[in-house]
GROMACS .gro file of C-alpha atoms in nm:
model
  217
    1MET     CA    1   5.169  13.440   6.849
    2LEU     CA    2   5.317  13.737   6.762
    3VAL     CA    3   5.215  13.765   6.419
    4ALA     CA    4   5.411  14.052   6.169
    5GLY     CA    5   5.311  14.171   5.766
    6VAL     CA    6   5.621  14.319   5.638
    7ASP     CA    7   5.595  14.572   5.270
    8GLU     CA    8   5.805  14.808   5.112
    9ALA     CA    9   5.705  15.142   4.888
   10GLY     CA   10   5.870  15.321   4.630
   11ARG     CA   11   6.045  14.993   4.472
   12GLY     CA   12   5.938  15.106   4.107
   13CYS     CA   13   6.053  15.501   4.194
   14VAL     CA   14   6.324  15.686   4.003
   15ILE     CA   15   6.331  15.973   4.235
   16GLY     CA   16   6.406  15.878   4.617
   17PRO     CA   17   6.474  15.606   4.905
   18LEU     CA   18   6.316  15.207   4.861
   19ILE     CA   19   6.141  15.194   5.151
   20VAL     CA   20   6.037  14.871   5.386
   21ALA     CA   21   5.783  14.920   5.698
   22GLY     CA   22   5.702  14.605   5.929
   23VAL     CA   23   5.407  14.551   6.170
   24MET     CA   24   5.327  14.299   6.502
   25MET     CA   25   5.053  14.153   6.647
   26GLU     CA   26   4.850  13.958   6.847
   27GLU     CA   27   4.736  13.689   6.660
   28ASP     CA   28   4.379  13.738   6.792
   29ARG     CA   29   4.356  14.109   6.736
   30VAL     CA   30   4.515  14.160   6.396
   31GLU     CA   31   4.148  14.116   6.243
   32SER     CA   32   4.035  14.438   6.424
   33LEU     CA   33   4.263  14.627   6.120
   34LYS     CA   34   3.941  14.513   5.889
   35LEU     CA   35   3.772  14.759   6.136
   36LEU     CA   36   4.007  15.057   6.121
   37GLY     CA   37   4.045  15.038   5.768
   38VAL     CA   38   4.241  14.896   5.656
   39ARG     CA   39   4.309  14.803   5.342
   40ASP     CA   40   4.621  14.789   4.996
   41SER     CA   41   4.728  15.100   5.035
   42LYS     CA   42   4.668  15.203   4.688
   43LEU     CA   43   4.372  15.205   4.760
   44LEU     CA   44   4.336  15.452   4.970
   45SER     CA   45   4.358  15.792   4.957
   46PRO     CA   46   4.675  16.017   5.071
   47LYS     CA   47   4.488  16.172   5.382
   48LYS     CA   48   4.350  15.855   5.495
   49ARG     CA   49   4.639  15.584   5.487
   50GLU     CA   50   4.772  15.945   5.698
   51ARG     CA   51   4.495  15.850   5.984
   52LEU     CA   52   4.517  15.483   5.962
   53ARG     CA   53   4.961  15.527   6.028
   54TRP     CA   54   4.806  15.667   6.411
   55GLU     CA   55   4.550  15.412   6.417
   56ILE     CA   56   4.813  15.089   6.336
   57GLU     CA   57   5.044  15.206   6.537
   58ALA     CA   58   4.827  15.281   6.786
   59VAL     CA   59   4.720  14.834   6.756
   60ALA     CA   60   5.036  14.654   6.694
   61SER     CA   61   5.218  14.540   6.974
   62SER     CA   62   5.548  14.753   6.754
   63CYS     CA   63   5.657  14.875   6.403
   64ALA     CA   64   5.996  14.871   6.236
   65TYR     CA   65   6.087  15.047   5.981
   66PHE     CA   66   6.396  15.000   5.694
   67GLU     CA   67   6.559  15.293   5.465
   68ILE     CA   68   6.768  15.159   5.169
   69PRO     CA   69   6.838  15.503   4.994
   70PRO     CA   70   6.900  15.549   4.651
   71HIS     CA   71   7.241  15.550   4.616
   72ALA     CA   72   7.204  15.148   4.761
   73ILE     CA   73   7.026  15.060   4.510
   74ASP     CA   74   7.198  15.203   4.203
   75ARG     CA   75   7.512  15.005   4.346
   76VAL     CA   76   7.366  14.718   4.358
   77VAL     CA   77   7.144  14.692   4.028
   78GLU     CA   78   7.502  14.821   3.836
   79GLY     CA   79   7.647  14.454   3.981
   80GLY     CA   80   7.403  14.265   3.785
   81VAL     CA   81   7.084  14.113   3.691
   82LYS     CA   82   6.854  14.466   3.785
   83LEU     CA   83   6.566  14.267   3.995
   84ARG     CA   84   6.740  13.984   4.045
   85ARG     CA   85   6.974  14.235   4.255
   86LEU     CA   86   6.720  14.468   4.327
   87ASN     CA   87   6.520  14.128   4.502
   88TYR     CA   88   6.784  14.071   4.696
   89LEU     CA   89   6.883  14.433   4.853
   90GLU     CA   90   6.507  14.430   4.914
   91ALA     CA   91   6.477  14.138   5.148
   92LEU     CA   92   6.851  14.191   5.335
   93ALA     CA   93   6.579  14.466   5.431
   94MET     CA   94   6.305  14.251   5.483
   95ALA     CA   95   6.494  14.110   5.722
   96ARG     CA   96   6.639  14.280   5.909
   97VAL     CA   97   6.273  14.453   5.956
   98ILE     CA   98   6.129  14.092   6.101
   99ASP     CA   99   6.442  14.063   6.360
  100GLU     CA  100   6.321  14.425   6.440
  101LEU     CA  101   6.037  14.279   6.513
  102ARG     CA  102   6.039  13.901   6.664
  103PRO     CA  103   5.710  13.762   6.541
  104ASP     CA  104   5.679  13.416   6.610
  105LEU     CA  105   5.522  13.370   6.167
  106VAL     CA  106   5.532  13.666   5.946
  107TYR     CA  107   5.395  13.766   5.605
  108VAL     CA  108   5.518  13.956   5.364
  109ASP     CA  109   5.444  14.084   4.988
  110SER     CA  110   5.712  13.893   4.753
  111SER     CA  111   5.774  14.145   4.426
  112ASP     CA  112   6.023  13.812   4.312
  113VAL     CA  113   5.777  13.542   4.157
  114ASP     CA  114   5.967  13.309   4.331
  115THR     CA  115   5.792  13.347   4.594
  116SER     CA  116   5.987  13.083   4.817
  117ARG     CA  117   6.376  13.235   4.633
  118LEU     CA  118   6.233  13.581   4.833
  119ALA     CA  119   6.229  13.292   5.197
  120GLN     CA  120   6.510  13.168   5.170
  121GLN     CA  121   6.696  13.469   5.090
  122ILE     CA  122   6.504  13.593   5.390
  123LEU     CA  123   6.584  13.359   5.580
  124ARG     CA  124   6.913  13.267   5.541
  125VAL     CA  125   6.973  13.679   5.690
  126MET     CA  126   6.755  13.650   5.955
  127ARG     CA  127   6.910  13.538   6.330
  128TRP     CA  128   6.534  13.509   6.459
  129LYS     CA  129   6.364  13.203   6.252
  130PRO     CA  130   5.927  13.256   6.249
  131GLN     CA  131   5.764  13.078   6.025
  132ILE     CA  132   5.740  13.236   5.797
  133PHE     CA  133   5.490  13.307   5.360
  134CYS     CA  134   5.595  13.501   5.108
  135GLU     CA  135   5.350  13.575   4.894
  136HIS     CA  136   5.247  13.797   4.551
  137ASN     CA  137   4.985  13.997   4.709
  138ALA     CA  138   4.958  13.998   5.039
  139ASP     CA  139   4.881  14.381   5.064
  140LYS     CA  140   4.518  14.242   4.897
  141VAL     CA  141   4.500  13.865   5.156
  142HIS     CA  142   4.612  13.927   5.498
  143PRO     CA  143   4.592  14.284   5.690
  144ILE     CA  144   4.906  14.254   5.879
  145VAL     CA  145   5.066  14.243   5.484
  146SER     CA  146   4.840  14.601   5.447
  147ALA     CA  147   4.914  14.788   5.760
  148ALA     CA  148   5.235  14.742   5.672
  149SER     CA  149   5.163  14.877   5.293
  150ILE     CA  150   4.990  15.161   5.463
  151LEU     CA  151   5.311  15.253   5.674
  152ALA     CA  152   5.558  15.241   5.456
  153LYS     CA  153   5.351  15.495   5.192
  154VAL     CA  154   5.368  15.677   5.427
  155ARG     CA  155   5.744  15.723   5.527
  156ARG     CA  156   5.811  15.803   5.209
  157ASP     CA  157   5.534  16.024   5.099
  158ARG     CA  158   5.618  16.215   5.427
  159ILE     CA  159   6.002  16.167   5.273
  160ILE     CA  160   5.911  16.264   4.891
  161GLU     CA  161   5.700  16.549   5.003
  162GLU     CA  162   6.017  16.674   5.135
  163LEU     CA  163   6.238  16.648   4.919
  164ARG     CA  164   5.957  16.864   4.678
  165ARG     CA  165   5.874  17.142   4.943
  166SER     CA  166   6.276  17.187   4.876
  167HIS     CA  167   6.339  17.082   4.566
  168GLY     CA  168   6.060  17.135   4.377
  169ASP     CA  169   5.760  16.953   4.252
  170PHE     CA  170   5.858  16.649   4.049
  171GLY     CA  171   5.483  16.487   4.006
  172SER     CA  172   5.522  16.095   4.254
  173GLY     CA  173   5.850  16.018   4.146
  174TYR     CA  174   5.809  15.767   3.891
  175PRO     CA  175   5.888  15.710   3.530
  176SER     CA  176   5.526  15.656   3.358
  177ASP     CA  177   5.464  16.041   3.541
  178LYS     CA  178   5.519  16.314   3.266
  179LYS     CA  179   5.546  16.536   3.551
  180THR     CA  180   5.933  16.332   3.664
  181ILE     CA  181   6.021  16.266   3.337
  182GLU     CA  182   6.012  16.684   3.257
  183PHE     CA  183   6.218  16.739   3.588
  184LEU     CA  184   6.491  16.519   3.497
  185LYS     CA  185   6.505  16.680   3.161
  186LYS     CA  186   6.532  16.998   3.300
  187THR     CA  187   6.769  16.911   3.551
  188LEU     CA  188   7.030  16.771   3.314
  189LEU     CA  189   6.965  17.051   3.064
  190GLU     CA  190   7.098  17.282   3.345
  191GLY     CA  191   7.337  17.117   3.396
  192GLY     CA  192   7.445  17.010   3.695
  193GLU     CA  193   7.537  16.755   3.920
  194LEU     CA  194   7.200  16.533   3.966
  195PRO     CA  195   7.042  16.523   4.295
  196HIS     CA  196   7.110  16.211   4.523
  197PHE     CA  197   6.796  16.151   4.566
  198ILE     CA  198   6.776  16.005   4.174
  199ARG     CA  199   6.820  15.696   4.076
  200ARG     CA  200   7.099  15.695   3.817
  201SER     CA  201   7.044  15.301   3.731
  202TRP     CA  202   6.714  15.370   3.572
  203LYS     CA  203   6.679  15.358   3.242
  204THR     CA  204   6.470  15.684   3.217
  205VAL     CA  205   6.734  15.802   3.393
  206LYS     CA  206   7.028  15.667   3.153
  207ARG     CA  207   6.893  15.691   2.828
  208LEU     CA  208   6.922  16.120   2.933
  209LEU     CA  209   7.254  16.081   3.020
  210MET     CA  210   7.365  15.881   2.663
  211HIS     CA  211   7.107  16.111   2.531
  212PRO     CA  212   7.155  16.394   2.543
  213LYS     CA  213   6.931  16.553   2.282
  214LEU     CA  214   6.632  16.436   2.434
  215ALA     CA  215   6.635  16.599   2.730
  216MET     CA  216   6.547  16.914   2.496
  217GLU     CA  217   6.209  16.687   2.357
   0.00000   0.00000   0.00000
């Protein structure tokens, strides 16, 4: 039986895309991921994640990615209740990844508080109909989801690093990062158009746009 895990990276960032990744393996090989040291990507160093990416791709039957750019995120967030809209967009991306992999069984790390709602949203738009389990903290419980978490994080980290090389060091891209906030303020103070990689629908950016004086503080 083919088993897959699906997870995302970059959901809460104000900078850069949201990446959804999926990993598929034969069920009897999934436990081998533990021997490689696969676990929740947030517990691993960037160097360790990069090494594990190569090893995961080498042992997996198949891997798949889907990138949601900032402008697509902005469009759905501005269209309704932020989390509900973003959850649905993420469900669409996860469905695309699962359709590409075509597993018999899939575990999904759920960002929706209602795990059954996410499962139904994914199934509703998929052509392929596997058995699906959406769980909170699935990346901490299922090695196959941990593997997907690592691939998503590495893919996003590479994109962020390319943006830093082109536009300067803006930190992690999260609203809680002072360096990220300073980058946003500096960009606005210089009077330039916000770069395409910034999520304009995030409260952090909206607040600075509505109250320019905040950028001077």
